[in-house]
XYZ file of C-alpha atoms in Angstrom:
463
model
C 27.589 17.135 -27.357
C 26.498 14.674 -24.668
C 23.941 15.466 -22.006
C 25.095 15.890 -18.434
C 24.342 12.956 -16.122
C 20.591 12.331 -16.105
C 18.309 10.248 -13.891
C 17.330 7.035 -15.633
C 14.122 6.568 -13.673
C 11.305 9.139 -13.838
C 10.938 8.619 -10.085
C 14.243 10.455 -9.701
C 13.456 12.941 -12.453
C 9.990 14.078 -13.513
C 8.235 12.630 -10.462
C 10.834 13.314 -7.800
C 8.588 15.752 -5.935
C 5.934 13.064 -5.458
C 8.128 10.039 -4.725
C 11.479 11.447 -3.647
C 10.876 11.267 0.103
C 11.243 7.477 -0.084
C 14.934 8.113 -0.763
C 15.312 8.901 2.922
C 15.025 5.156 3.515
C 14.928 3.113 0.294
C 18.081 4.457 -1.340
C 21.691 3.310 -1.218
C 22.424 6.124 1.210
C 19.450 5.189 3.380
C 20.603 1.567 3.397
C 24.149 2.550 4.322
C 22.931 4.748 7.179
C 20.926 1.780 8.482
C 23.996 -0.445 8.178
C 26.022 2.028 10.224
C 23.188 2.117 12.755
C 23.194 -1.685 13.107
C 26.996 -1.876 13.416
C 27.032 0.827 16.096
C 24.178 -0.701 18.072
C 25.993 -4.057 17.975
C 29.098 -2.381 19.386
C 27.044 -0.851 22.196
C 25.281 -4.164 22.901
C 28.608 -5.994 23.143
C 30.262 -3.498 25.457
C 27.140 -3.321 27.621
C 27.579 -7.069 28.157
C 31.328 -6.729 28.762
C 32.290 -9.055 25.931
C 35.896 -10.297 26.180
C 36.691 -7.989 29.080
C 35.428 -4.821 27.408
C 33.903 -2.199 29.662
C 30.607 -0.478 28.920
C 30.895 2.803 27.094
C 29.915 5.897 28.991
C 26.622 7.596 28.214
C 28.549 10.349 26.417
C 30.485 7.845 24.318
C 27.294 6.026 23.323
C 25.631 9.336 22.482
C 28.615 10.365 20.352
C 28.469 7.088 18.423
C 24.733 7.356 17.868
C 25.224 10.929 16.693
C 27.192 9.469 13.781
C 23.923 7.951 12.573
C 21.795 10.984 13.410
C 24.153 13.311 11.508
C 24.786 10.959 8.589
C 24.929 13.123 5.471
C 26.599 13.822 2.151
C 30.141 13.802 3.503
C 29.555 10.339 4.983
C 27.936 9.131 1.763
C 30.992 10.276 -0.184
C 33.378 8.713 2.319
C 31.619 5.373 2.067
C 31.697 5.616 -1.715
C 35.464 6.092 -1.643
C 35.913 3.154 0.736
C 33.786 0.870 -1.412
C 35.794 1.841 -4.495
C 38.723 0.185 -2.722
C 37.035 -2.693 -0.891
C 34.684 -3.586 -3.766
C 32.369 -4.699 -0.963
C 29.639 -2.466 0.394
C 29.363 -3.910 3.913
C 33.143 -4.079 4.365
C 33.230 -0.391 3.463
C 30.719 0.247 6.246
C 32.900 -1.683 8.697
C 35.944 0.424 7.805
C 33.861 3.581 8.047
C 32.702 2.640 11.566
C 36.255 1.825 12.602
C 37.318 5.297 11.409
C 34.535 6.856 13.501
C 35.735 4.915 16.551
C 39.234 6.224 15.994
C 37.999 9.807 15.655
C 36.088 9.442 18.933
C 39.002 7.871 20.817
C 37.329 4.472 21.028
C 40.041 2.384 19.367
C 39.921 0.021 22.364
C 36.747 -1.589 21.004
C 37.652 -1.483 17.314
C 37.932 -5.287 17.048
C 34.343 -5.630 18.203
C 33.237 -3.899 15.003
C 31.315 -6.401 12.854
C 32.235 -9.097 15.403
C 31.085 -12.604 14.368
C 28.898 -11.056 11.671
C 28.405 -12.123 8.109
C 27.473 -9.295 5.758
C 23.930 -10.586 5.632
C 23.565 -10.180 9.395
C 23.976 -6.459 8.830
C 22.102 -6.303 5.538
C 18.946 -8.142 6.556
C 18.507 -5.972 9.647
C 19.198 -2.825 7.644
C 16.667 -3.705 4.955
C 14.074 -4.541 7.600
C 14.648 -1.167 9.268
C 14.536 0.843 6.038
C 11.476 -0.930 4.629
C 9.656 -0.659 7.958
C 10.372 3.056 8.220
C 9.456 3.712 4.583
C 6.137 1.912 5.026
C 5.162 3.348 8.394
C 6.428 6.890 7.888
C 5.735 7.502 4.194
C 3.726 4.928 2.231
C 1.102 4.048 4.824
C 0.245 7.657 5.785
C -0.256 8.529 2.103
C -2.320 5.373 1.588
C -4.488 6.211 4.581
C -4.930 9.757 3.260
C -6.530 8.267 0.150
C -8.761 6.056 2.308
C -9.732 9.063 4.432
C -10.543 11.113 1.322
C -12.718 8.270 0.020
C -14.428 7.982 3.392
C -15.280 11.695 3.430
C -16.646 11.476 -0.123
C -18.664 8.392 0.816
C -20.423 10.251 3.614
C -20.847 13.379 1.498
C -22.552 11.415 -1.297
C -24.265 8.729 0.788
C -27.731 9.799 -0.435
C -26.764 10.571 -4.040
C -28.822 7.929 -5.858
C -27.215 6.623 -9.029
C -27.950 4.038 -11.673
C -25.746 1.004 -11.222
C -24.242 -0.735 -14.238
C -23.696 -4.448 -13.756
C -22.016 -5.854 -16.874
C -22.086 -2.252 -18.116
C -25.892 -2.341 -18.340
C -28.475 -0.366 -16.311
C -29.079 -2.163 -13.017
C -30.539 -1.779 -9.535
C -29.590 1.681 -8.229
C -27.093 2.388 -5.487
C -25.695 5.647 -4.171
C -22.354 7.122 -5.106
C -21.485 7.247 -1.419
C -22.085 3.548 -0.932
C -19.984 2.686 -3.988
C -17.087 4.783 -2.685
C -17.568 3.252 0.757
C -16.935 -0.169 -0.771
C -13.460 0.974 -1.829
C -12.785 2.713 1.491
C -13.709 -0.490 3.332
C -11.593 -2.719 1.101
C -8.574 -0.467 1.390
C -9.053 0.011 5.124
C -8.803 -3.749 5.639
C -5.556 -3.853 3.700
C -4.184 -0.942 5.734
C -4.794 -2.955 8.896
C -3.043 -5.969 7.398
C -0.024 -3.845 6.468
C 0.097 -2.477 10.013
C 0.333 -6.046 11.319
C 3.453 -6.763 9.255
C 6.245 -8.551 11.073
C 9.633 -7.171 10.083
C 11.914 -10.127 10.734
C 15.647 -10.163 11.342
C 18.364 -12.748 11.875
C 21.751 -12.364 13.557
C 23.354 -15.781 13.608
C 26.424 -15.829 11.410
C 27.601 -17.307 8.143
C 25.121 -20.211 7.957
C 22.696 -19.347 10.748
C 24.431 -21.657 13.255
C 26.301 -19.219 15.553
C 29.456 -21.240 14.760
C 31.966 -18.384 15.045
C 30.156 -17.034 18.097
C 30.378 -20.331 19.969
C 34.064 -20.796 19.165
C 34.840 -17.283 20.449
C 32.645 -17.477 23.575
C 31.250 -20.975 24.197
C 29.762 -19.980 27.508
C 27.483 -17.260 26.058
C 23.784 -17.838 25.350
C 24.040 -16.693 21.774
C 20.426 -17.299 20.670
C 19.195 -15.134 23.562
C 21.774 -12.447 22.831
C 20.769 -12.502 19.162
C 17.049 -12.270 19.964
C 17.583 -9.402 22.378
C 19.686 -7.500 19.867
C 17.259 -7.934 16.972
C 14.349 -6.983 19.227
C 16.216 -3.872 20.418
C 16.090 -2.632 16.824
C 12.295 -2.895 16.819
C 12.310 -6.060 14.709
C 11.042 -9.625 15.213
C 13.724 -12.267 15.655
C 13.886 -15.143 13.190
C 15.609 -18.076 14.956
C 15.913 -20.467 12.003
C 17.696 -19.271 8.893
C 20.559 -20.006 6.542
C 23.123 -17.264 5.934
C 20.239 -15.036 4.903
C 16.991 -14.132 6.595
C 14.503 -15.995 4.449
C 12.661 -12.869 3.216
C 9.240 -14.424 3.716
C 8.081 -11.312 5.557
C 9.094 -9.234 2.553
C 7.111 -11.439 0.159
C 4.111 -11.196 2.494
C 4.364 -7.404 2.739
C 4.898 -6.853 -0.985
C 1.920 -9.111 -1.665
C -0.228 -6.849 0.532
C 1.064 -3.690 -1.145
C 0.474 -5.254 -4.566
C -3.066 -6.195 -3.492
C -3.609 -2.590 -2.368
C -2.323 -1.417 -5.752
C -4.858 -3.570 -7.574
C -7.788 -2.335 -5.487
C -6.603 1.222 -6.117
C -6.389 0.395 -9.824
C -10.026 -0.706 -9.687
C -10.879 2.595 -7.983
C -9.031 4.565 -10.660
C -10.812 2.805 -13.521
C -14.212 3.220 -11.867
C -13.731 6.940 -11.226
C -12.435 7.335 -14.799
C -15.598 5.613 -16.046
C -17.877 7.768 -13.889
C -16.131 10.832 -15.339
C -16.668 9.541 -18.887
C -20.361 8.983 -18.069
C -20.684 12.523 -16.749
C -21.392 11.444 -13.175
C -18.325 13.347 -11.984
C -17.260 16.701 -13.402
C -13.586 17.571 -13.349
C -12.674 20.875 -11.770
C -10.395 22.740 -14.219
C -7.004 23.762 -12.874
C -6.120 27.387 -13.753
C -3.700 27.508 -16.669
C -3.774 23.758 -17.297
C -4.064 22.311 -20.818
C -6.111 19.180 -21.434
C -5.305 18.644 -25.096
C -2.755 20.249 -27.391
C -5.425 20.644 -30.071
C -8.852 20.437 -28.375
C -9.195 23.396 -26.004
C -12.388 22.146 -24.345
C -10.876 18.975 -22.886
C -10.122 18.208 -19.251
C -8.543 14.787 -19.343
C -8.699 12.459 -16.289
C -4.913 12.252 -16.213
C -4.614 11.784 -12.451
C -6.458 8.478 -12.665
C -4.703 7.371 -15.854
C -1.298 8.153 -14.351
C -2.288 6.231 -11.229
C -3.296 3.192 -13.285
C 0.056 3.005 -15.046
C 2.097 3.449 -11.890
C 0.048 0.936 -9.926
C 0.672 -1.628 -12.662
C 4.409 -0.918 -12.616
C 4.536 -1.098 -8.826
C 2.737 -4.436 -8.695
C 4.937 -5.867 -11.442
C 8.066 -5.002 -9.462
C 6.725 -6.040 -6.063
C 5.327 -9.298 -7.434
C 8.711 -10.057 -8.967
C 10.461 -9.283 -5.676
C 8.057 -11.494 -3.762
C 8.716 -14.387 -6.144
C 12.484 -13.922 -6.271
C 13.314 -13.231 -2.644
C 11.819 -16.401 -1.153
C 14.275 -18.606 -3.064
C 17.996 -18.892 -2.289
C 20.187 -21.759 -3.432
C 21.294 -23.914 -0.510
C 22.659 -21.679 2.256
C 22.966 -18.497 0.164
C 23.143 -17.032 -3.300
C 23.315 -13.385 -4.313
C 20.127 -12.970 -6.346
C 18.453 -11.173 -3.446
C 21.169 -8.520 -3.363
C 20.347 -7.094 -6.783
C 16.610 -7.637 -6.351
C 16.355 -5.778 -3.053
C 17.948 -2.677 -4.538
C 14.683 -2.222 -6.441
C 12.406 -2.182 -3.394
C 12.327 1.605 -3.550
C 11.274 1.498 -7.206
C 8.280 -0.686 -6.359
C 7.200 1.546 -3.508
C 7.997 4.681 -5.506
C 5.532 3.882 -8.290
C 2.857 3.051 -5.713
C 3.501 6.296 -3.820
C 3.313 8.280 -7.068
C -0.030 6.635 -7.841
C -1.326 7.472 -4.361
C -0.316 11.092 -4.885
C -2.208 11.202 -8.188
C -5.294 9.553 -6.704
C -5.342 11.913 -3.745
C -5.091 14.906 -6.041
C -7.564 13.460 -8.544
C -10.187 12.783 -5.884
C -9.867 16.400 -4.826
C -10.478 17.672 -8.367
C -13.874 16.111 -9.105
C -17.407 17.253 -8.356
C -20.504 15.044 -8.386
C -23.145 16.017 -10.979
C -26.275 15.004 -9.079
C -28.567 16.280 -11.847
C -26.884 13.905 -14.306
C -27.347 11.013 -11.889
C -31.048 11.767 -11.514
C -31.529 12.175 -15.272
C -29.964 8.761 -15.862
C -32.236 7.205 -13.267
C -35.328 8.844 -14.732
C -34.467 7.431 -18.149
C -34.418 3.832 -16.896
C -37.690 3.016 -15.138
C -37.472 -0.559 -16.380
C -34.919 -1.292 -13.619
C -37.880 -1.421 -11.221
C -38.805 -4.743 -12.811
C -36.701 -6.448 -10.142
C -38.628 -4.759 -7.351
C -42.033 -5.503 -8.876
C -41.439 -9.212 -9.528
C -39.961 -9.651 -6.050
C -42.979 -8.039 -4.391
C -45.371 -10.173 -6.491
C -43.548 -13.326 -5.373
C -43.914 -12.272 -1.752
C -47.607 -11.612 -2.294
C -48.064 -15.064 -3.877
C -46.479 -16.707 -0.828
C -48.673 -14.600 1.464
C -51.813 -15.746 -0.411
C -52.659 -12.303 -1.767
C -51.860 -13.115 -5.395
C -52.188 -16.041 -7.794
C -49.909 -14.648 -10.534
C -47.930 -17.447 -12.165
C -44.197 -16.899 -12.788
C -43.814 -13.207 -11.802
C -40.265 -13.163 -13.171
C -41.426 -14.140 -16.674
C -44.170 -11.530 -16.497
C -41.715 -8.723 -15.781
C -39.204 -10.111 -18.246
C -41.799 -9.809 -20.981
C -42.561 -6.229 -19.929
C -39.046 -4.873 -19.519
C -36.294 -6.940 -21.133
C -34.600 -4.923 -23.867
C -37.329 -2.297 -23.698
C -37.762 1.230 -22.408
C -40.625 1.648 -19.953
C -41.593 5.098 -18.719
C -43.101 6.066 -15.367
C -46.653 6.155 -16.663
C -46.408 2.788 -18.364
C -44.983 1.134 -15.282
C -47.626 2.723 -13.040
C -50.403 1.433 -15.291
C -48.879 -2.046 -15.186
C -48.707 -2.016 -11.373
C -52.288 -0.758 -11.111
C -53.440 -3.819 -12.989
C -51.604 -6.334 -10.808
C -53.424 -8.812 -8.585
C -51.639 -7.972 -5.333
C -52.562 -6.496 -1.962
C -53.348 -2.790 -1.662
C -50.425 -2.061 0.671
C -47.926 -3.727 -1.679
C -49.439 -1.950 -4.664
C -49.168 1.437 -2.928
C -45.539 0.706 -2.051
C -44.697 -0.080 -5.667
C -46.559 2.943 -7.023
C -44.573 5.207 -4.685
C -41.272 3.699 -5.827
C -39.015 5.525 -8.301
C -35.566 4.645 -9.643
C -34.122 7.375 -7.391
C -35.691 5.900 -4.259
C -34.931 2.260 -5.107
C -31.614 2.267 -3.259
C -32.369 -0.097 -0.392
C -30.030 0.424 2.542
C -27.261 2.021 0.484
C -27.119 5.177 2.598
C -27.203 3.294 5.906
C -24.453 0.928 4.755
C -22.024 3.843 4.568
C -22.184 3.987 8.378
C -20.377 0.645 8.389
C -17.207 2.623 7.694
C -17.464 3.906 11.256
C -16.957 0.324 12.448
C -13.757 -0.151 10.452
C -10.798 -0.918 12.761
C -8.844 2.040 11.472
């Protein structure tokens, strides 16, 4: 016995609760609603200008037409599906659907203005720009900024939590957990600002971008101005020079930024995972949850592992879209049509990862005692501080020690040095009393420089 129809993508199955809201915009239905919106607004724009003797629609007639878009639902989706089964052309089905709405509203007098002088791509490019813009600004970006805000709060909470750094995976000059999280918050905040500056471009210039049909029908009209005004009225930026298609450069630029964000988030996920494995973060157990099917003690960092996988998938799809969409043979080929239907998949995997990161960051607790124990076990990291101070003292004429770096290298490289041993070494140094006192007061936990103060830089971020 065969299964009933099943979703092929986990975004529409297992993970629907986390990513499903993108379907409001980046689905076939969302695209069709946007197409209807563009067709209707073009009708209103034409009648407002009195094209070919038409008279402007009344406010009630315009409101009734726009209500078609506002109330667009399952019945309309089904109706369009039936029309496309006959037309075998998605945009032509939209045109027939709009004509039927005009008839139902008693507006047959303007029926021939439906899709007037438009190529399918005039409608499609504007519709994709609208749906991608709305998906980014209403869904993806708010979730992304929630992650940045969560990181920012954690950065301030842990700004003074001294921790042993690990450059090349080896004990290194300490930082604070707050400063390390602030680095990610700052990086991601910059990308958020770049995404907000995205230009969503649109063209509306006919079969080869030349306004040829427009000019033949109404040679006296200023078609470039009309086109610019119409595209701008949709909240988009007009692209004056195109072939049949809008060149999709803005899409490649945007998807590059989202992919960049994904990779920074991937770095965050792997770092938090590593801090968990080192015991720096404890995971807060969820009631009733199982970590391992055989090891009852385990709490696995699945939020961060899930995020990693989905960020990789998202970037793979968005990178492919960015590479594919900027190329079109001569004045138009159809490769972009199939490619663009996967925009929602790329954003869906990123949104799912953001959901996991947001939840994961809320399910960890910093083990400050573990951080301090690690610091106390690695006094040799103060070798950097000591040799730097000696060098300053040599320049100031308070020391004649030759090659301070080599001296500390001999003392510390590949060796464990405890507090007492390091103090005895400092006591025997030929340096000024003030410098010596400063070094004797230093501990791994206090050797954090301006780490805490640097977290305040987040307050200067443009967000």
